[in-house]
CSV table of C-alpha atoms in Angstrom, one decimal:
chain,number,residue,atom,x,y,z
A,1,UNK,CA,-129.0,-34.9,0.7
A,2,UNK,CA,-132.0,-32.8,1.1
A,3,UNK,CA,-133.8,-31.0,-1.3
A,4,UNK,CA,-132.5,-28.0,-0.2
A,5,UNK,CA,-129.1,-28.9,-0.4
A,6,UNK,CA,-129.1,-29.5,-3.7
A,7,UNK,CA,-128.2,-26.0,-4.9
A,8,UNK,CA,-124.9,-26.0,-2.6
A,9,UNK,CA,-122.2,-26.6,-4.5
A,10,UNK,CA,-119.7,-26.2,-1.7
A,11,UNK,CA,-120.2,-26.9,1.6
A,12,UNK,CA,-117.5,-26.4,4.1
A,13,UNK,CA,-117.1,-29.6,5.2
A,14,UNK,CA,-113.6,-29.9,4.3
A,15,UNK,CA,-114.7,-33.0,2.3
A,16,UNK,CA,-113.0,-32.8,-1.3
A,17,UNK,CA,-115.7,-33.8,-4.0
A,18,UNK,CA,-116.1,-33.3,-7.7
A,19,UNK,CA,-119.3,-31.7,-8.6
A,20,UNK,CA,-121.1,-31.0,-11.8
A,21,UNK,CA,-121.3,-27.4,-12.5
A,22,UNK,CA,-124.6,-26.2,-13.4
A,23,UNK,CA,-125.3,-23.8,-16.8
A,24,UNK,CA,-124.0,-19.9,-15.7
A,25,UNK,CA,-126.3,-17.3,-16.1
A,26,UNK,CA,-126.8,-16.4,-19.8
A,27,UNK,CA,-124.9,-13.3,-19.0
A,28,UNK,CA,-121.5,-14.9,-17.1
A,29,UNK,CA,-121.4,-17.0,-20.4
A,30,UNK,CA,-117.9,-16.6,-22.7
A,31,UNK,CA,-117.7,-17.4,-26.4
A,32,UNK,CA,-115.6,-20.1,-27.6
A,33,UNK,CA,-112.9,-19.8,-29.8
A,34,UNK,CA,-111.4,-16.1,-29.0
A,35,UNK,CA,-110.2,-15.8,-25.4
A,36,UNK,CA,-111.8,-12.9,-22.9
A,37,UNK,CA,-114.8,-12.8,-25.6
A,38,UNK,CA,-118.0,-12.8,-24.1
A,39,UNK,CA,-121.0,-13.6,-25.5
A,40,UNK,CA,-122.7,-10.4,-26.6
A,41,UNK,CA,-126.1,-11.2,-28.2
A,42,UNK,CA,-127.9,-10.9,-24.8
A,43,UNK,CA,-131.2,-9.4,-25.5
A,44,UNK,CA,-130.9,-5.3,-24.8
A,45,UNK,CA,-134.1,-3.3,-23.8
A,46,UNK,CA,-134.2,0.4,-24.4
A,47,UNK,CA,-137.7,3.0,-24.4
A,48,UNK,CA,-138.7,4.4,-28.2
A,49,UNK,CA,-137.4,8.0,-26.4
A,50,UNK,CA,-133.8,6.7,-25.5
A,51,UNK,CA,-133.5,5.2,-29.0
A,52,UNK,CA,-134.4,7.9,-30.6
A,53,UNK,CA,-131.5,10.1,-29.2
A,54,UNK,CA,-129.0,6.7,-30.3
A,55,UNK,CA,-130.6,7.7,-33.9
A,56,UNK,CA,-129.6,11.1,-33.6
A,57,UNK,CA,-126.2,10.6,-32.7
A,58,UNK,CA,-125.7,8.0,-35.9
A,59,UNK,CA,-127.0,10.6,-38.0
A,60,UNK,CA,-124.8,14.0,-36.6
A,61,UNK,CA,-121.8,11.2,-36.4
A,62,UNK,CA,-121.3,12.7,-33.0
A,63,UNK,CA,-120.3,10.3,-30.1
A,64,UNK,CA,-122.8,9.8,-27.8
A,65,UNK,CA,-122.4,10.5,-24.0
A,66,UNK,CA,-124.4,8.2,-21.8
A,67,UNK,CA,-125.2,8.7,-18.4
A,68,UNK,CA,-127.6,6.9,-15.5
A,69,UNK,CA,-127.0,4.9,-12.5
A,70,UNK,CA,-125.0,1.8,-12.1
A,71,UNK,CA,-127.0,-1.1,-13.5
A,72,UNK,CA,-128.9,0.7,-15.9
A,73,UNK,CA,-127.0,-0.5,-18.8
A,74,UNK,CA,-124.9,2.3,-20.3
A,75,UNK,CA,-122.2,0.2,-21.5
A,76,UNK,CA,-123.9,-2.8,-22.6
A,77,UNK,CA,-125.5,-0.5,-25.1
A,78,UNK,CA,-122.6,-0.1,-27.2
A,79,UNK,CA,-122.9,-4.0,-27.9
A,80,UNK,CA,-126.3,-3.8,-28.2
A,81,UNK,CA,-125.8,-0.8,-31.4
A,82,UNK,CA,-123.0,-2.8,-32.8
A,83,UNK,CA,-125.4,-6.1,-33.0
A,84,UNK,CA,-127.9,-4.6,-34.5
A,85,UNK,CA,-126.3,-2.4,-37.1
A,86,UNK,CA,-123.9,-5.6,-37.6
A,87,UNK,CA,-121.0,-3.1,-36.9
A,88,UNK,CA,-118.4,-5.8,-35.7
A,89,UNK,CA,-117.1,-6.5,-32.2
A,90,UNK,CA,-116.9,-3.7,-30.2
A,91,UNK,CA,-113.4,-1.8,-29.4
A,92,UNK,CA,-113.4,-0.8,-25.6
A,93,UNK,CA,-111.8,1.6,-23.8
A,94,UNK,CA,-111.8,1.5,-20.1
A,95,UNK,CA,-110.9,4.3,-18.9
A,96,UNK,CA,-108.9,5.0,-15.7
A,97,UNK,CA,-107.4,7.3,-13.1
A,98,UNK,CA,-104.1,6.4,-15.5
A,99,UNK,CA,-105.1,6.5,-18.7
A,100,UNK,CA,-103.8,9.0,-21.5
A,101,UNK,CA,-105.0,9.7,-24.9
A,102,UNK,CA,-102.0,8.0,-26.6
A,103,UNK,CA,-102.5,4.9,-25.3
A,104,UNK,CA,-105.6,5.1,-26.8
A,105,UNK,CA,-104.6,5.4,-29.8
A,106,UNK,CA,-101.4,3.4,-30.6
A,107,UNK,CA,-98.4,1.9,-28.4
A,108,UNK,CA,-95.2,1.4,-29.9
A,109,UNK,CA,-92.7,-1.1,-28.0
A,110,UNK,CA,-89.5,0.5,-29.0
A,111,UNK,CA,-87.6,-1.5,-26.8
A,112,UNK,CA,-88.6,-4.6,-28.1
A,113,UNK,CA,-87.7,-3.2,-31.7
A,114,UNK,CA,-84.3,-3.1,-30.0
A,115,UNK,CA,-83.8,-5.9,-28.6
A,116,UNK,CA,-85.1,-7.6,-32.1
A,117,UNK,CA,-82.8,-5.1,-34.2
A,118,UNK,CA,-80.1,-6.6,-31.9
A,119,UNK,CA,-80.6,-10.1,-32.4
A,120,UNK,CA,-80.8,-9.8,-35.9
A,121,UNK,CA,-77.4,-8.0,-36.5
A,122,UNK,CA,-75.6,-10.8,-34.4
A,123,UNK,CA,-77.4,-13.4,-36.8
A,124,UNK,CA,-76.2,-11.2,-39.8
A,125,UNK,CA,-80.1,-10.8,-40.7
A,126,UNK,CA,-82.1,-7.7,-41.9
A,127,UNK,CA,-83.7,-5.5,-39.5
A,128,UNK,CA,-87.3,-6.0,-38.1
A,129,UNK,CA,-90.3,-4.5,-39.9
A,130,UNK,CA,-91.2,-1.2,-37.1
A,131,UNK,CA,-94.7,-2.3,-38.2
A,132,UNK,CA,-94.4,-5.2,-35.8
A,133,UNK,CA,-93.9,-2.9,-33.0
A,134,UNK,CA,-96.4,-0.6,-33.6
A,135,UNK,CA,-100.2,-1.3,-32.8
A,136,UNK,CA,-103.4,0.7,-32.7
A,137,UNK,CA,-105.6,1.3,-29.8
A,138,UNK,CA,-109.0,1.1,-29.7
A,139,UNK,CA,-109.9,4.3,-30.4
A,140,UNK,CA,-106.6,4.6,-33.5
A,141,UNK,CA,-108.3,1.3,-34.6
A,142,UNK,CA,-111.8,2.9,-34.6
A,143,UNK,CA,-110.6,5.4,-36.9
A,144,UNK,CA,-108.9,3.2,-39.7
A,145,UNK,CA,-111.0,3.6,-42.7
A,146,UNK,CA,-113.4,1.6,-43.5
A,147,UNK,CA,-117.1,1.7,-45.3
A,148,UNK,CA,-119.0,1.0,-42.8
A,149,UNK,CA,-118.0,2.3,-39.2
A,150,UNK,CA,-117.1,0.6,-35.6
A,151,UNK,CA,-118.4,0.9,-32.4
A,152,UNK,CA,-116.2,2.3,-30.0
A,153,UNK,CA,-116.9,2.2,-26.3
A,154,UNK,CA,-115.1,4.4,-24.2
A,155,UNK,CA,-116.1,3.4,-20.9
A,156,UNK,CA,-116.6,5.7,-17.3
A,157,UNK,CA,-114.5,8.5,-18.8
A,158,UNK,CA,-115.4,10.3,-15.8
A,159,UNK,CA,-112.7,8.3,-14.1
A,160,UNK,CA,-110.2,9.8,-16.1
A,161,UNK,CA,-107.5,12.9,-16.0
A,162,UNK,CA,-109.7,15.6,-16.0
A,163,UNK,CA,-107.7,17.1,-18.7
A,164,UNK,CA,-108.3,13.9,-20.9
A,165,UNK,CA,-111.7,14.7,-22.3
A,166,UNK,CA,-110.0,18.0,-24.0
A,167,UNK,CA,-107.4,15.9,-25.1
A,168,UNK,CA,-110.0,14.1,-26.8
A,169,UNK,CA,-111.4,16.6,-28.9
A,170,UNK,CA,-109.2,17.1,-31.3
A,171,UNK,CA,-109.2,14.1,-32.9
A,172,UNK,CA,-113.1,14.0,-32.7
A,173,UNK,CA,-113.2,16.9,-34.8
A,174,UNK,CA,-110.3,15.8,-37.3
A,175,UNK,CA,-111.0,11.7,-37.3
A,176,UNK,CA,-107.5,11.0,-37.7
A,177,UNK,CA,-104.6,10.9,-35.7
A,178,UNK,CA,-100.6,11.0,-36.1
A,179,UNK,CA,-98.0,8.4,-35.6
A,180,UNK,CA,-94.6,10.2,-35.4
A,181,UNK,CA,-92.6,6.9,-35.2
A,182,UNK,CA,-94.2,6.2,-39.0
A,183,UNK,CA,-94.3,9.8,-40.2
A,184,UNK,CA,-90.5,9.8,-39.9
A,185,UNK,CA,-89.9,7.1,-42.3
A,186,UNK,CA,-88.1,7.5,-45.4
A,187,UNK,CA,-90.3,8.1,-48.3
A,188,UNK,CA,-89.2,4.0,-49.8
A,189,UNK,CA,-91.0,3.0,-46.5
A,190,UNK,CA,-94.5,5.0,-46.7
A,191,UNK,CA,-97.0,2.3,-46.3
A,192,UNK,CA,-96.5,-0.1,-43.1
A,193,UNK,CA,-98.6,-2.6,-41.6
A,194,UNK,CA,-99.2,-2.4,-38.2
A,195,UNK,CA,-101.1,-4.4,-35.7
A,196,UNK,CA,-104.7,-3.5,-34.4
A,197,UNK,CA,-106.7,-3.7,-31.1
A,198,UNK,CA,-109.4,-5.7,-32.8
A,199,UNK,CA,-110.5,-8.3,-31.4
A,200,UNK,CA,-110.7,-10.5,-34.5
A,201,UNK,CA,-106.8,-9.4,-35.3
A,202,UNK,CA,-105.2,-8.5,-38.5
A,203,UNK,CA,-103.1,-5.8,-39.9
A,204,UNK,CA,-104.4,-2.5,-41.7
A,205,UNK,CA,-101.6,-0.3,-43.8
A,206,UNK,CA,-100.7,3.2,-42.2
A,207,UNK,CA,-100.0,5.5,-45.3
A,208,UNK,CA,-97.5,8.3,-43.9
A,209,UNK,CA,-98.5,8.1,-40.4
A,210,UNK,CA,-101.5,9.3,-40.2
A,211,UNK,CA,-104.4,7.5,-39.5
A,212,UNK,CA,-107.6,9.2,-41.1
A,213,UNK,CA,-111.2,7.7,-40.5
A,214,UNK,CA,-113.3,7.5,-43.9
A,215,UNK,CA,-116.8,7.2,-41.6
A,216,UNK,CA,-116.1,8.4,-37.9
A,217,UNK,CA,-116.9,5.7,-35.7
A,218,UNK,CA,-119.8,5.0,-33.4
A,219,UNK,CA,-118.4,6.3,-30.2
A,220,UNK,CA,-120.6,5.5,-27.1
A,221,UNK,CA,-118.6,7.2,-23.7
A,222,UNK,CA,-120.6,6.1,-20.5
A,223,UNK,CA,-120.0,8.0,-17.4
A,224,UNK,CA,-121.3,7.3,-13.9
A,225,UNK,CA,-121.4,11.3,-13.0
A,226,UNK,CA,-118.5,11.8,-10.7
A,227,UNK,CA,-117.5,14.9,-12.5
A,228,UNK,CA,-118.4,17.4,-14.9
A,229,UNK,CA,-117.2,17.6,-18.5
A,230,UNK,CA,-115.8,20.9,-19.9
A,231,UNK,CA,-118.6,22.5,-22.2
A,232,UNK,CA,-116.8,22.4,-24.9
A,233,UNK,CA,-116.2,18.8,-24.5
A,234,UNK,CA,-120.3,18.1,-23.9
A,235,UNK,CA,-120.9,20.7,-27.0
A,236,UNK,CA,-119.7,17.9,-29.3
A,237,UNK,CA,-121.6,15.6,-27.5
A,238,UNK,CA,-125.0,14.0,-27.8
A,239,UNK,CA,-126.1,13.0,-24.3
A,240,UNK,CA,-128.3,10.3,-23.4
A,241,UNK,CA,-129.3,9.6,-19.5
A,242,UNK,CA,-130.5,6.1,-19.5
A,243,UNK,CA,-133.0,6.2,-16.1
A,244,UNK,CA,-133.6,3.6,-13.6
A,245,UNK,CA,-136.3,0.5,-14.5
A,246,UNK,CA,-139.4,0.5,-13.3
A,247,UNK,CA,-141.5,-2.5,-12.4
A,248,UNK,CA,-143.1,-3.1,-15.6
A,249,UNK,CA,-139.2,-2.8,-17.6
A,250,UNK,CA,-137.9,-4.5,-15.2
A,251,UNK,CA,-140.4,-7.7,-15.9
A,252,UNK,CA,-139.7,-7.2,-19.4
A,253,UNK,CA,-135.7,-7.4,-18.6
A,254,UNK,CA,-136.2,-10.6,-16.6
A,255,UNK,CA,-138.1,-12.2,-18.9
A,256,UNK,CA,-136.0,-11.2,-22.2
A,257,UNK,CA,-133.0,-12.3,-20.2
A,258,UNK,CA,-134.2,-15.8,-18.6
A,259,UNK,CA,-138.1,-16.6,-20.4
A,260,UNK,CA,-141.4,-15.2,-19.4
A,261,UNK,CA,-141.5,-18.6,-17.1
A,262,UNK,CA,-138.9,-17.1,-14.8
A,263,UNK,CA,-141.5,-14.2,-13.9
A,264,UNK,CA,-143.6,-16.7,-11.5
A,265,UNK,CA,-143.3,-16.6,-7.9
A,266,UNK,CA,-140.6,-13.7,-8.0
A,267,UNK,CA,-142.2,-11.3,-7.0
A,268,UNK,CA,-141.4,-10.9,-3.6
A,269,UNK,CA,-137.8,-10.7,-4.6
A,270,UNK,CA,-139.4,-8.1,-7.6
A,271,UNK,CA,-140.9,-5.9,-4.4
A,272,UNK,CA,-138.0,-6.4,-2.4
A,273,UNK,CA,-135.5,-5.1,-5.1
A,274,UNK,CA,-138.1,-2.3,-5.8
A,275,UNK,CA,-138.2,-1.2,-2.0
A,276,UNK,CA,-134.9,-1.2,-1.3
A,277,UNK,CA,-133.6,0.1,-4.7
A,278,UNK,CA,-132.6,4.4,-3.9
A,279,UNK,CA,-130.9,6.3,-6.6
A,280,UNK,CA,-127.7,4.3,-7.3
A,281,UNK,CA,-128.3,1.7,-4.6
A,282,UNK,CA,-128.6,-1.3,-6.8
A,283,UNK,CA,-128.1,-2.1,-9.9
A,284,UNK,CA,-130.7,-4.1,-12.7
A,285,UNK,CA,-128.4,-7.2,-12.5
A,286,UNK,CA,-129.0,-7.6,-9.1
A,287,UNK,CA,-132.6,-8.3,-9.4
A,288,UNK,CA,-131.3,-10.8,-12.5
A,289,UNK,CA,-129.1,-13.1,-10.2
A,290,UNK,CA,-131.4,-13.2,-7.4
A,291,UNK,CA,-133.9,-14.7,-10.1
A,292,UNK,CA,-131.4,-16.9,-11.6
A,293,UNK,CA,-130.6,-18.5,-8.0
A,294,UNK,CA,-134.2,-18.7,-6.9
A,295,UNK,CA,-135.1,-20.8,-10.3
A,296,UNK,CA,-132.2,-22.7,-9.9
A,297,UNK,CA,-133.6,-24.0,-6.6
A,298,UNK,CA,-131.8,-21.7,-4.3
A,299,UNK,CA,-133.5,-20.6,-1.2
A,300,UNK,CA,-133.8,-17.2,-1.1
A,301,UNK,CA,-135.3,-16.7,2.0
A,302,UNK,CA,-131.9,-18.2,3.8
A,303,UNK,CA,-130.2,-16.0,6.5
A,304,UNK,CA,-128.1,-13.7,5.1
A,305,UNK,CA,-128.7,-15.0,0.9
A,306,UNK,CA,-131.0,-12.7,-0.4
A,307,UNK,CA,-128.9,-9.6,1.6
A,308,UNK,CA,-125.5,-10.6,-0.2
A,309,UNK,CA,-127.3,-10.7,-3.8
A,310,UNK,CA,-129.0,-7.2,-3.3
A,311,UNK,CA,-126.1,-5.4,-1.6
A,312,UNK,CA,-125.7,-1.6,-1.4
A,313,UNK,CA,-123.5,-0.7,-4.4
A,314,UNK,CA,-122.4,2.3,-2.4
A,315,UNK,CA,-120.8,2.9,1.6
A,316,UNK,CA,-118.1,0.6,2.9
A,317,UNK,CA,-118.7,-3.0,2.9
């Protein structure tokens, strides 16, 4: 095997081998213990300016609306508050071409309640608890009260209904929220526990269906700029446009993410990502795994390598 071959894990040889699989870059790297949780103390760098405006937001307890290109870090930012302020895991919303406000907030499997009501009357057992059935979303469990507040990322709301931002405003305003399943309940049945969306689990007690936050939640909403927002909606908004790198940040981003030994002899793929880098061409990571490869031992300069690690994030592929 030649030096150069070293990096290849797979060859296409149509030989089967086992192969020992080398560490994963610091940012493809999952915590142990909870499943689907990555880990989220990556270092974050953000200019005095763009912090500044974070500040504001915390103080007006207004959720903060953050726009820039792809790659330029708008949602990793909610982690990055919520670490530092020792807020708790974040609760994400990502929002889609499908998603509604309600779903947000809480679900409530009625026909599983069914189906367990059911069961239980054939066994001659009492009925299920409707708390069972009913759990928060991330933005009803954002609102539970609590002294100290969570981070809530709502994430590329512009891909939503355009009539969902509206929808949200209401309960921006308020902080709380209605669940008519609970609100219906007999009087003897006023408090119910119901499941959440965080990520470390547990129950919180819903007293009469409503849902009302003590502190209103930090609530970071990234958008990419496919669509306005109504002004009303931007009105309660503080807005933040995070802008693209430039060659000094982006040295400081390599070497927070991989060591200040990882800025030596990269800077042709530094100048490389810089010329062909237009508005919302590539993204920051990019530049990341290109570095990761090349000090891993990958050859860069192969046909074809260094092409599929920068590709356009825009046009057909």
């Amino acid at each position: 095997m030649t030096q150069d071959d070293g990096w290849r894990l797979f060859r296409g040889d149509r030989t089967a081998r086992e192969v020992d699989f080398p560490e994963a870059p610091p940012w493809r790297q999952f915590a142990h213990g909870t499943p689907g949780t990555r880990v989220r103390h990556r270092p974050y760098l953000i200019g005095r300016t763009e912090a500044d405006v974070v500040s504001a937001a915390l103080h007006l307890r207004r959720p903060l609306l953050v726009t820039g290109h792809p790659g330029t870090g708008k949602s990793s930012l909610a982690h990055a508050v919520a670490h530092e302020l020792s807020l708790g895991p974040v609760l994400q919303w990502p929002v889609n071409s499908r998603s509604v406000l309600k779903d947000a907030l809480y679900g409530y499997d009625a026909i599983g309640r069914l189906r367990e009501t059911h069961l239980r009357q054939e066994r001659g057992g009492p009925e299920p608890d409707i708390g069972t059935f009913v759990r928060l979303g991330p933005l009803g469990t954002a609102l539970v009260p609590r002294e100290r507040p969570r981070v809530l990322l709502v994430d590329e709301l512009d891909k939503g209904d355009v009539d969902l931002p509206n929808d949200l405003l209401t309960v921006f305003e308020e902080g709380e929220f209605e669940i008519p399943e609970l609100s219906r309940l007999p009087e003897a049945q006023s408090e119910v526990p119901v499941l959440t969306h965080d990520p470390e689990g547990g129950r919180v007690t819903v007293t009469r269906g409503v849902v009302r936050c003590r502190e209103f939640p930090v609530v970071v909403i990234t958008s990419n700029g496919e669509r306005d927002f109504p002004p009303a909606f931007l009105r309660r908004c503080v807005r933040l446009n995070l802008p693209d790198p430039d060659e000094e940040r982006l040295r400081d981003i390599v070497a927070a993410h991989l060591g200040d030994g990882a800025l030596s002899d990269v800077d042709d793929l530094l100048y490389a990502f810089l010329n062909r880098r237009a508005p919302g061409e590539l993204a920051t990571d990019q530049l990341l795994n290109a570095v990761f490869l090349r000090k891993g031992g990958v050859n860069l300069d192969a046909e074809g390598l260094l092409d599929a690690v920068l590709h356009r994030l825009g046009g057909t592929v």
